[in-house]
Rosetta silent file (secondary structure, phi, psi, omega in degrees, C-alpha in Angstrom):
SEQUENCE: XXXXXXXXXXXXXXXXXXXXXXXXXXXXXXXXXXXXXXXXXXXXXXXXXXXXXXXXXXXXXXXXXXXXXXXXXXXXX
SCORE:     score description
SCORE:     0.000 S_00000001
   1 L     0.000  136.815 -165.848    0.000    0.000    0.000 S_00000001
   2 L   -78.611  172.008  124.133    1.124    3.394   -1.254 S_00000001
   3 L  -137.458  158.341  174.432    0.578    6.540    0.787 S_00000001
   4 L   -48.017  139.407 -171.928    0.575    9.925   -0.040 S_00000001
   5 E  -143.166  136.834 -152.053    3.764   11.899    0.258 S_00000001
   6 E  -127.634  123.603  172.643    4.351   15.580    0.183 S_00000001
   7 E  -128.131  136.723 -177.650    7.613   17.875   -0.735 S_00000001
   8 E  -110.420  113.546 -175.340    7.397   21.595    0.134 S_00000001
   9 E  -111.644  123.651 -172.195    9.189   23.977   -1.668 S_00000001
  10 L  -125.069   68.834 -165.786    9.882   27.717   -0.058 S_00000001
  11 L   -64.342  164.441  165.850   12.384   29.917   -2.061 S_00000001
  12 L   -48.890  -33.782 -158.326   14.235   32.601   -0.957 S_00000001
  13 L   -73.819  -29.302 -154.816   13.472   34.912   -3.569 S_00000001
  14 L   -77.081  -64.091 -133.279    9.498   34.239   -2.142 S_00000001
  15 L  -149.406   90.357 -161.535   10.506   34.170    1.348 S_00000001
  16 L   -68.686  -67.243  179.102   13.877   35.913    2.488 S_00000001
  17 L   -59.732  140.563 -165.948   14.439   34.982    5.761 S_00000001
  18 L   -59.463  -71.511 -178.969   15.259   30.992    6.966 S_00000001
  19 L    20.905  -96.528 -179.234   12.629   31.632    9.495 S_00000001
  20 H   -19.185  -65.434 -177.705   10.064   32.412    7.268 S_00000001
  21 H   -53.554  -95.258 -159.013   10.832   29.664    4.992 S_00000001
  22 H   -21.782  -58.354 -176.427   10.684   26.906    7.737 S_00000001
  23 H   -30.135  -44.062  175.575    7.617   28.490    9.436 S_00000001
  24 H   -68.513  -38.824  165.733    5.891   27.689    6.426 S_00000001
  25 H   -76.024  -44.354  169.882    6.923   24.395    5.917 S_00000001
  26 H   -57.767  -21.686 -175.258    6.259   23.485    9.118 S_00000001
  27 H   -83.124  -47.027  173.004    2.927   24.580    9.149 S_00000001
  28 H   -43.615  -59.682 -173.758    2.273   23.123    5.840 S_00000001
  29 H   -51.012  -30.574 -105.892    4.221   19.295    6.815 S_00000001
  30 H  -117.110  -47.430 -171.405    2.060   19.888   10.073 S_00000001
  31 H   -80.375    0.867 -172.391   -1.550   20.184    8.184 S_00000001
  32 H   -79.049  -57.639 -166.535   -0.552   17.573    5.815 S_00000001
  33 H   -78.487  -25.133  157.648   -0.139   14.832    8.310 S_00000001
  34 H   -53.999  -27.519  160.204   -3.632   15.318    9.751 S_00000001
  35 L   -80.774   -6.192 -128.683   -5.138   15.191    6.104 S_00000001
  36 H   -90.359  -32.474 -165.274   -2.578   12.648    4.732 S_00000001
  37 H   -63.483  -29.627 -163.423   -5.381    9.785    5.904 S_00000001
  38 H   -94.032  -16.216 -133.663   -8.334   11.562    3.882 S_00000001
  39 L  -103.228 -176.824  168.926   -6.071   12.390    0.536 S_00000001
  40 L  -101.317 -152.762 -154.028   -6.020    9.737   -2.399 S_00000001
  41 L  -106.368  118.740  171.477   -2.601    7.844   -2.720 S_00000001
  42 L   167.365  167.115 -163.023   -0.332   10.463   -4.796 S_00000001
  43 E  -113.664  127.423  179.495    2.552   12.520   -4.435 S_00000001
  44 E  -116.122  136.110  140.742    2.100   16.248   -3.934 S_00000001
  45 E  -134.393  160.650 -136.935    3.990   19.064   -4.253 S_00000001
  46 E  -135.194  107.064  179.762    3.591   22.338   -3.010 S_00000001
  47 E   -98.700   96.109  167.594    5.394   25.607   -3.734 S_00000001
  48 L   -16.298   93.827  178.063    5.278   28.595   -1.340 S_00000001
  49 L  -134.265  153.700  166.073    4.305   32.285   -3.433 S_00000001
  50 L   126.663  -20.226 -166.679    2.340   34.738   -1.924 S_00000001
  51 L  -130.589   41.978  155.143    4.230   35.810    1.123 S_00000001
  52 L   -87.626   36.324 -166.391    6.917   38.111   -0.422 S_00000001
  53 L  -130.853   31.015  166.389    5.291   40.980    0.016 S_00000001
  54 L    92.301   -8.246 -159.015    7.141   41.710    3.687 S_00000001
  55 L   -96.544  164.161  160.250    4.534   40.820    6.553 S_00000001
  56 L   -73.819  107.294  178.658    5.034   37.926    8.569 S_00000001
  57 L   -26.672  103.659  169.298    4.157   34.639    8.101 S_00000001
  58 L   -86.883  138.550 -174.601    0.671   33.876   10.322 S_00000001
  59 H   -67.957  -57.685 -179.501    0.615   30.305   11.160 S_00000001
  60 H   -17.688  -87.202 -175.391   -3.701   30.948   11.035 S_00000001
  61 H   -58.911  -60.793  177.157   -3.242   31.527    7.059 S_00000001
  62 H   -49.678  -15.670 -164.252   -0.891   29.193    5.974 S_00000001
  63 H   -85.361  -53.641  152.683   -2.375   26.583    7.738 S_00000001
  64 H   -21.586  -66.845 -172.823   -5.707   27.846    5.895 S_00000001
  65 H   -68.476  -38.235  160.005   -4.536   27.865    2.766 S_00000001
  66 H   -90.766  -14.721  163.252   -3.447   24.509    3.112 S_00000001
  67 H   -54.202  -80.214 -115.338   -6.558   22.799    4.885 S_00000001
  68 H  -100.241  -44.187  160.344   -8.347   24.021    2.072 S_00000001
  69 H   -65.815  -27.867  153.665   -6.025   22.710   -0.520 S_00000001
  70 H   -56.317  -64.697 -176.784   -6.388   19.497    0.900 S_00000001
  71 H   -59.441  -56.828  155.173   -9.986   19.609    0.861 S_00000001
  72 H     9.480  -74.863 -160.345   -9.706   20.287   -2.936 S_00000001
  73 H   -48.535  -55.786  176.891   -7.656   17.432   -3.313 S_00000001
  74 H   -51.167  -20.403  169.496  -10.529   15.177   -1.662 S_00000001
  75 L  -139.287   52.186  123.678  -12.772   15.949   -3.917 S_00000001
  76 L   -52.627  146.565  171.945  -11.163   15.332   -6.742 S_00000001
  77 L   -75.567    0.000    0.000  -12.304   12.184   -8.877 S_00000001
């Protein structure tokens, strides 16, 4: 049995500070493993745009952003 598996991509140019970057992955990896049960069997990956624009990373919205992309995914055929 397969399971879904997830790679997170955060560039610099997106997201200057290492911080940043991690925060974001982590939050992502974090919402991932609570979905990963619900998803079909397939490998996703997911590249970080959207937060150059200087503010701080809120854990609230990324976290959003990806709960929601999950739920997509589920109801795909």
């Amino acid at each position: 049995m397969c399971a879904s598996r997830l790679g997170v991509v955060a560039p610099r140019r997106v997201l200057r500070r290492a911080i940043d970057r991690n925060r974001a992955k982590r939050h992502i990896r974090e919402s991932f493993r609570y979905a990963r049960a619900r998803l079909p069997n397939c490998d996703i990956v997911i590249v970080v745009t959207g937060f150059g624009d200087g503010r701080p990373i809120r854990a609230g919205e990324v976290r959003r952003a990806a709960d929601a992309l999950w739920e997509k995914l589920c109801r795909e055929p």
